[in-house]
Short mmCIF file of C-alpha atoms and ligand atoms in Angstrom, two decimals:
data_model
loop_
_atom_site.label_atom_id
_atom_site.label_comp_id
_atom_site.label_asym_id
_atom_site.label_seq_id
_atom_site.Cartn_x
_atom_site.Cartn_y
_atom_site.Cartn_z
CA MET A 1 -41.46 -37.16 -111.35
CA LYS A 2 -43.91 -34.21 -111.60
CA ILE A 3 -45.57 -35.44 -108.28
CA LYS A 4 -42.67 -36.00 -106.50
CA LEU A 5 -41.63 -32.39 -107.29
CA ILE A 6 -44.79 -30.75 -106.13
CA THR A 7 -44.77 -32.82 -102.97
CA ALA A 8 -41.36 -31.56 -102.28
CA ILE A 9 -42.38 -27.82 -103.03
CA ALA A 10 -45.08 -28.30 -100.74
CA PHE A 11 -43.10 -29.63 -97.95
CA LEU A 12 -40.62 -26.97 -98.12
CA ALA A 13 -43.34 -24.32 -98.41
CA TYR A 14 -44.77 -26.28 -95.23
CA VAL A 15 -41.71 -25.92 -93.00
CA ALA A 16 -40.72 -22.63 -94.45
CA SER A 17 -42.25 -19.23 -94.66
CA PRO A 18 -45.45 -19.10 -96.93
CA LEU A 19 -43.92 -18.19 -100.19
CA ALA A 20 -40.40 -19.11 -99.88
CA ILE A 21 -38.63 -22.26 -101.14
CA ALA A 22 -35.13 -22.61 -99.72
CA ASP A 23 -34.94 -18.87 -99.23
CA GLU A 24 -36.12 -18.20 -102.53
CA PRO A 25 -39.66 -16.69 -103.01
CA VAL A 26 -41.77 -18.71 -105.20
CA TRP A 27 -42.45 -15.77 -107.59
CA ASP A 28 -39.34 -13.24 -107.67
CA ALA A 29 -40.54 -9.68 -108.17
CA ASN A 30 -37.08 -8.75 -109.56
CA LYS A 31 -37.38 -11.34 -112.34
CA VAL A 32 -41.40 -11.56 -113.16
CA VAL A 33 -42.46 -10.03 -116.43
CA LEU A 34 -46.24 -8.66 -116.84
CA LYS A 35 -47.97 -8.65 -120.29
CA ALA A 36 -50.85 -7.12 -121.27
CA GLN A 37 -53.82 -9.37 -122.07
CA LYS A 38 -56.77 -7.66 -123.42
CA LEU A 39 -60.09 -8.96 -122.37
CA ARG A 40 -62.27 -6.60 -124.23
CA ASP A 41 -61.86 -3.03 -125.72
CA GLY A 42 -60.13 -1.05 -123.08
CA VAL A 43 -60.04 -3.69 -120.63
CA TYR A 44 -56.78 -5.51 -119.76
CA ALA A 45 -55.30 -7.82 -117.35
CA MET A 46 -51.51 -7.61 -116.53
CA VAL A 47 -50.46 -10.97 -116.20
CA ALA A 48 -47.19 -12.70 -115.25
CA THR A 49 -45.71 -14.48 -118.41
CA GLY A 50 -46.05 -18.27 -118.44
CA ALA A 51 -49.15 -18.18 -116.85
CA ASP A 52 -50.81 -20.52 -119.09
CA GLU A 53 -48.67 -23.32 -118.56
CA LEU A 54 -47.93 -22.87 -114.85
CA SER A 55 -51.06 -21.64 -113.24
CA PRO A 56 -53.22 -24.82 -114.22
CA LYS A 57 -50.58 -26.68 -112.81
CA GLY A 58 -50.92 -24.96 -109.18
CA VAL A 59 -47.85 -23.11 -109.35
CA PRO A 60 -48.14 -19.72 -107.45
CA LEU A 61 -47.59 -16.78 -109.65
CA ALA A 62 -47.30 -13.01 -109.31
CA THR A 63 -49.87 -10.50 -108.70
CA THR A 64 -52.23 -9.63 -111.91
CA SER A 65 -52.86 -6.16 -112.16
CA GLY A 66 -55.96 -4.42 -114.48
CA ILE A 67 -56.05 -1.40 -116.47
CA ILE A 68 -59.35 -0.01 -117.62
CA VAL A 69 -59.54 2.64 -120.06
CA GLY A 70 -62.59 5.13 -121.12
CA ASN A 71 -62.88 8.22 -123.25
CA ARG A 72 -61.76 10.51 -120.51
CA ALA A 73 -60.12 8.65 -117.82
CA SER A 74 -58.21 5.46 -116.74
CA LEU A 75 -58.26 3.32 -113.75
CA VAL A 76 -55.54 0.74 -112.60
CA VAL A 77 -56.55 -2.20 -110.52
CA ASP A 78 -53.59 -3.12 -108.05
CA THR A 79 -50.25 -1.31 -107.91
CA MET A 80 -47.88 -4.34 -107.45
CA LEU A 81 -45.30 -5.12 -104.85
CA ASN A 82 -42.36 -2.91 -105.95
CA LYS A 83 -41.19 -0.07 -108.27
CA ARG A 84 -40.09 -2.33 -111.24
CA LEU A 85 -43.54 -4.13 -111.46
CA ALA A 86 -45.39 -0.92 -110.67
CA ASN A 87 -43.69 0.77 -113.63
CA MET A 88 -44.43 -2.03 -116.01
CA VAL A 89 -48.28 -1.22 -115.40
CA LEU A 90 -47.38 2.58 -115.55
CA ASN A 91 -45.59 1.99 -118.81
CA GLN A 92 -48.55 0.15 -120.45
CA VAL A 93 -51.17 2.83 -119.17
CA ARG A 94 -48.79 5.38 -121.04
CA GLN A 95 -49.07 3.27 -124.18
CA LEU A 96 -52.77 3.08 -124.24
CA THR A 97 -53.62 6.40 -123.13
CA LYS A 98 -50.55 8.56 -123.80
CA GLY A 99 -51.01 9.60 -119.93
CA ALA A 100 -51.00 8.61 -116.22
CA PRO A 101 -53.66 6.79 -114.74
CA THR A 102 -56.41 9.02 -113.33
CA TYR A 103 -57.31 6.54 -110.73
CA ALA A 104 -55.56 3.35 -108.92
CA LEU A 105 -57.59 1.09 -106.75
CA ASN A 106 -56.33 -1.47 -104.12
CA THR A 107 -58.27 -4.35 -104.08
CA SER A 108 -56.90 -5.18 -100.39
CA TYR A 109 -53.91 -3.88 -98.19
CA HIS A 110 -51.72 -6.70 -99.04
CA GLY A 111 -48.37 -5.27 -100.28
CA ASP A 112 -48.29 -6.88 -103.60
CA HIS A 113 -51.74 -5.29 -104.28
CA SER A 114 -50.66 -1.83 -102.71
CA TYR A 115 -47.11 -1.14 -102.16
CA GLY A 116 -46.77 0.26 -105.73
CA ASN A 117 -49.03 3.23 -104.89
CA MET A 118 -46.02 5.44 -104.12
CA TYR A 119 -44.73 5.24 -107.53
CA PHE A 120 -47.97 6.29 -109.20
CA PRO A 121 -47.92 10.12 -109.94
CA LYS A 122 -49.27 12.42 -107.65
CA SER A 123 -52.23 13.45 -109.89
CA THR A 124 -53.41 9.85 -109.55
CA VAL A 125 -56.31 9.43 -107.17
CA ILE A 126 -55.94 6.40 -104.93
CA ILE A 127 -58.87 4.74 -104.17
CA GLN A 128 -59.11 2.03 -101.19
CA HIS A 129 -61.44 0.64 -98.69
CA GLU A 130 -61.50 2.31 -95.12
CA GLU A 131 -60.36 -0.69 -93.55
CA THR A 132 -57.44 -0.65 -95.93
CA LYS A 133 -56.55 2.70 -95.02
CA LYS A 134 -56.99 1.86 -91.43
CA TYR A 135 -54.49 -1.36 -91.90
CA ILE A 136 -51.82 0.32 -93.77
CA SER A 137 -51.84 3.49 -91.16
CA THR A 138 -51.44 1.39 -88.13
CA LYS A 139 -49.61 -2.10 -89.30
CA PHE A 140 -47.24 -1.04 -92.04
CA GLU A 141 -43.96 -1.74 -90.55
CA ASP A 142 -45.23 -5.35 -89.49
CA ASP A 143 -46.49 -5.78 -92.84
CA THR A 144 -43.31 -5.03 -94.46
CA LYS A 145 -41.36 -7.24 -92.47
CA PHE A 146 -43.76 -10.26 -93.19
CA MET A 147 -43.89 -9.47 -96.78
CA MET A 148 -39.91 -9.50 -96.84
CA GLY A 149 -39.89 -12.55 -95.13
CA ALA A 150 -42.30 -14.24 -97.97
CA PHE A 151 -40.77 -12.29 -101.14
CA GLY A 152 -37.09 -11.88 -99.97
CA LYS A 153 -34.95 -8.98 -99.15
CA GLY A 154 -33.41 -6.98 -102.20
CA ARG A 155 -36.98 -6.91 -103.88
CA GLY A 156 -37.49 -3.13 -103.19
CA ILE A 157 -39.77 -3.69 -100.37
CA GLU A 158 -36.90 -2.08 -98.21
CA GLU A 159 -37.85 1.35 -100.16
CA ILE A 160 -41.71 1.30 -99.65
CA LYS A 161 -43.46 4.19 -98.02
CA PRO A 162 -47.08 3.88 -97.29
CA ARG A 163 -49.46 5.90 -99.53
CA THR A 164 -53.00 5.59 -98.56
CA GLY A 165 -56.34 6.22 -100.27
CA ASP A 166 -57.66 9.66 -101.34
CA VAL A 167 -60.95 8.31 -101.83
CA LEU A 168 -62.56 5.74 -99.48
CA ILE A 169 -65.11 3.08 -99.68
CA PRO A 170 -66.66 2.36 -96.33
CA THR A 171 -67.75 -1.15 -95.40
CA GLY A 172 -70.75 -2.35 -97.53
CA GLY A 173 -70.21 0.76 -99.83
CA ALA A 174 -70.16 1.06 -103.42
CA MET A 175 -69.14 3.58 -105.75
CA GLN A 176 -69.30 4.44 -109.68
CA LEU A 177 -66.71 5.93 -111.54
CA ASP A 178 -67.41 7.30 -114.96
CA LEU A 179 -64.50 6.97 -117.43
CA GLY A 180 -65.88 8.66 -120.13
CA GLY A 181 -68.26 6.32 -122.47
CA ARG A 182 -67.56 3.57 -119.56
CA VAL A 183 -69.05 3.36 -115.98
CA VAL A 184 -67.16 1.24 -113.54
CA GLU A 185 -68.49 0.02 -110.36
CA ILE A 186 -66.56 -0.57 -107.01
CA ARG A 187 -68.18 -2.89 -104.86
CA ASP A 188 -67.61 -4.48 -101.21
CA PHE A 189 -69.34 -7.99 -101.37
CA GLY A 190 -68.65 -8.37 -97.55
CA PHE A 191 -65.50 -9.98 -96.06
CA ALA A 192 -63.92 -11.84 -98.40
CA GLN A 193 -60.16 -12.16 -97.04
CA THR A 194 -59.18 -8.75 -95.17
CA GLY A 195 -62.38 -7.06 -94.58
CA GLY A 196 -61.03 -4.43 -96.89
CA ASP A 197 -61.88 -6.21 -100.06
CA LEU A 198 -62.88 -4.23 -103.04
CA TRP A 199 -64.20 -5.74 -106.22
CA VAL A 200 -64.25 -3.87 -109.68
CA TRP A 201 -66.94 -4.43 -112.04
CA VAL A 202 -66.94 -3.49 -115.67
CA PRO A 203 -70.88 -4.01 -116.66
CA ASP A 204 -70.27 -3.20 -120.54
CA ALA A 205 -67.39 -5.66 -120.80
CA LYS A 206 -68.50 -8.24 -118.22
CA VAL A 207 -65.33 -8.09 -116.46
CA LEU A 208 -64.78 -8.61 -112.64
CA PHE A 209 -61.22 -7.54 -111.07
CA ALA A 210 -61.50 -9.89 -107.84
CA GLY A 211 -58.07 -9.43 -106.10
CA ASN A 212 -57.10 -12.06 -103.78
CA PRO A 213 -60.41 -13.31 -102.59
CA VAL A 214 -60.17 -15.34 -106.11
CA VAL A 215 -56.55 -15.77 -105.79
CA THR A 216 -56.05 -17.81 -108.97
CA GLU A 217 -57.71 -20.58 -111.12
CA LYS A 218 -58.02 -24.36 -109.91
CA PRO A 219 -56.18 -25.89 -108.13
CA GLY A 220 -55.44 -22.55 -106.08
CA ILE A 221 -57.56 -22.36 -102.84
CA PRO A 222 -58.47 -19.13 -100.86
CA TRP A 223 -55.97 -18.15 -98.25
CA LEU A 224 -57.95 -17.42 -94.96
CA LEU A 225 -55.16 -15.55 -93.37
CA ASP A 226 -57.69 -13.49 -91.27
CA GLY A 227 -60.21 -16.42 -90.76
CA ARG A 228 -63.71 -15.94 -91.24
CA VAL A 229 -64.55 -19.15 -93.27
CA GLN A 230 -68.41 -18.78 -93.36
CA GLU A 231 -68.37 -14.97 -94.17
CA THR A 232 -65.82 -15.58 -96.93
CA LEU A 233 -68.21 -18.35 -98.44
CA ASP A 234 -71.16 -16.08 -98.08
CA SER A 235 -69.23 -13.14 -99.76
CA LEU A 236 -68.16 -15.57 -102.56
CA THR A 237 -71.42 -16.89 -103.32
CA LYS A 238 -72.98 -13.40 -103.51
CA VAL A 239 -70.32 -12.80 -106.27
CA ARG A 240 -71.55 -16.08 -108.13
CA GLU A 241 -75.11 -14.60 -107.62
CA PHE A 242 -74.20 -11.35 -108.98
CA LEU A 243 -72.03 -12.30 -111.96
CA PRO A 244 -73.84 -12.86 -115.54
CA ALA A 245 -73.10 -16.47 -116.97
CA ASP A 246 -70.43 -15.27 -119.33
CA ALA A 247 -68.60 -12.88 -117.06
CA ILE A 248 -64.67 -13.09 -116.89
CA ILE A 249 -63.13 -12.97 -113.43
CA VAL A 250 -59.49 -11.48 -113.07
CA PRO A 251 -58.07 -13.19 -110.16
CA GLY A 252 -55.40 -11.81 -107.68
CA HIS A 253 -52.76 -13.95 -109.25
CA GLY A 254 -52.63 -15.53 -112.35
CA ARG A 255 -54.76 -15.55 -115.90
CA PRO A 256 -58.23 -14.63 -116.00
CA LEU A 257 -60.93 -17.25 -115.65
CA PRO A 258 -64.51 -17.99 -116.62
CA LYS A 259 -67.38 -17.28 -114.04
CA ALA A 260 -67.57 -21.11 -113.60
CA GLY A 261 -63.99 -21.05 -112.04
CA LEU A 262 -65.59 -19.49 -108.90
CA ASP A 263 -67.32 -22.82 -108.10
CA TRP A 264 -64.09 -24.40 -107.26
CA HIS A 265 -63.25 -21.91 -104.73
CA ILE A 266 -66.74 -22.07 -103.22
CA GLY A 267 -66.81 -26.02 -103.22
CA TYR A 268 -63.46 -25.83 -101.21
CA LEU A 269 -64.53 -23.58 -98.66
CA THR A 270 -68.08 -25.62 -98.23
CA ALA A 271 -65.94 -28.79 -97.94
CA LEU A 272 -63.40 -27.08 -95.50
CA ARG A 273 -66.28 -25.87 -93.23
CA ASP A 274 -68.34 -28.96 -93.39
CA GLU A 275 -65.43 -31.58 -92.79
CA THR A 276 -63.92 -29.46 -89.94
CA LYS A 277 -67.15 -29.23 -88.21
CA ALA A 278 -67.54 -33.00 -88.53
CA ALA A 279 -64.16 -33.53 -87.04
CA ILE A 280 -65.18 -31.17 -84.08
CA ALA A 281 -68.47 -33.14 -83.68
CA LYS A 282 -66.30 -36.10 -83.17
CA GLY A 283 -64.03 -34.18 -80.62
CA ALA A 284 -60.93 -33.86 -82.61
CA THR A 285 -58.27 -31.44 -81.39
CA LEU A 286 -56.82 -29.16 -83.89
CA GLU A 287 -53.93 -31.52 -84.91
CA GLN A 288 -56.09 -34.38 -85.41
CA ALA A 289 -58.32 -32.06 -87.56
CA VAL A 290 -55.42 -31.11 -89.65
CA THR A 291 -54.69 -34.51 -90.28
CA GLN A 292 -58.31 -35.64 -90.85
CA VAL A 293 -59.60 -32.70 -92.93
CA THR A 294 -57.11 -33.38 -95.93
CA LEU A 295 -59.88 -32.67 -98.86
CA PRO A 296 -57.83 -35.07 -101.38
CA SER A 297 -60.25 -33.89 -104.32
CA TYR A 298 -59.01 -29.97 -103.67
CA GLN A 299 -55.22 -30.75 -103.66
CA GLY A 300 -52.86 -29.82 -106.23
CA TYR A 301 -51.73 -26.05 -105.41
CA ALA A 302 -48.10 -26.46 -105.09
CA ILE A 303 -48.22 -24.47 -101.65
CA TYR A 304 -51.28 -26.43 -100.53
CA GLY A 305 -49.40 -27.95 -97.25
CA TRP A 306 -49.00 -24.26 -96.08
CA VAL A 307 -52.42 -22.78 -97.17
CA HIS A 308 -54.63 -25.71 -96.15
CA ASN A 309 -52.78 -27.27 -93.36
CA GLN A 310 -51.18 -24.31 -91.63
CA VAL A 311 -53.47 -21.47 -92.58
CA ASN A 312 -57.08 -22.79 -93.51
CA VAL A 313 -57.95 -25.64 -91.23
CA PRO A 314 -56.62 -23.80 -88.01
CA ALA A 315 -58.64 -20.84 -89.09
CA ALA A 316 -62.04 -23.18 -89.51
CA TYR A 317 -61.11 -25.16 -86.53
CA LYS A 318 -61.14 -21.94 -84.30
CA GLU A 319 -64.20 -20.63 -85.98
CA PHE A 320 -66.41 -23.68 -85.79
CA LYS A 321 -65.17 -24.86 -82.33
CA LYS A 322 -67.08 -22.12 -80.66
ZN1 LIG B 1 -51.66 -10.93 -103.72
#
């Protein structure tokens, strides 16, 4: 029964838009409830309720946001999709600090990580990658259309006005933020999904906020929406080398995972690359590659049919066909 249901979900997701099942999004921004999960003193992940049960089953969940608190300042990682969800994060910051966040960072331009910027107080300094600002400044209208297709109308996306970064990190750049008794590092490990991918590392707590390049735990797989399989693999490998063994990774969606959770994503990308190359070497067309490169040991994500067949294999085929 469970297998049948997952197949049905995957099939519907395959034929419909990426996140919509029968015109209902997989997660509904009007219904999701975020709860603060304390990882270390002053370091929290805002995780959708139900994640402990649903995430290991491969059900896509809402964006996970982060809150890091120092003696003098605080930082929010990702501002969520709409007003309702942004306010859940802001209310949590108020409870923890009696004030508004000093800084808010977007791990990418993706709307579920950045649309909430406009609901943050003017005093909050927004930190973005240069590429993220460039994208939002030039492609915002198309982006909101795509996001309404994926997350549905009436979820507050209609109201969003772009708010771009006050502080920008260039490609390959890094920055340290002193929050008071705690220094936070902002890093660009290279292209990891959008080219404007920022990672937030809290050294004293050994917590890494990853955003969508680590979309969720196993059996979730990377979404290579902008292609570049090899670079994505290289960047994730760099992240793995950088992290101490006992680090905690807060993914873009779902619940925090141990460092070892990265192995699944690196393994998937390696298999995707190698099997796609092998199919190309045997003369496969794109359609044949999609039917050949099925990676059975990496299945289980409810939207695997869409992410793997429609996004990732075509991206790998285009890249390695050259
Ligand atoms: Zn996301």
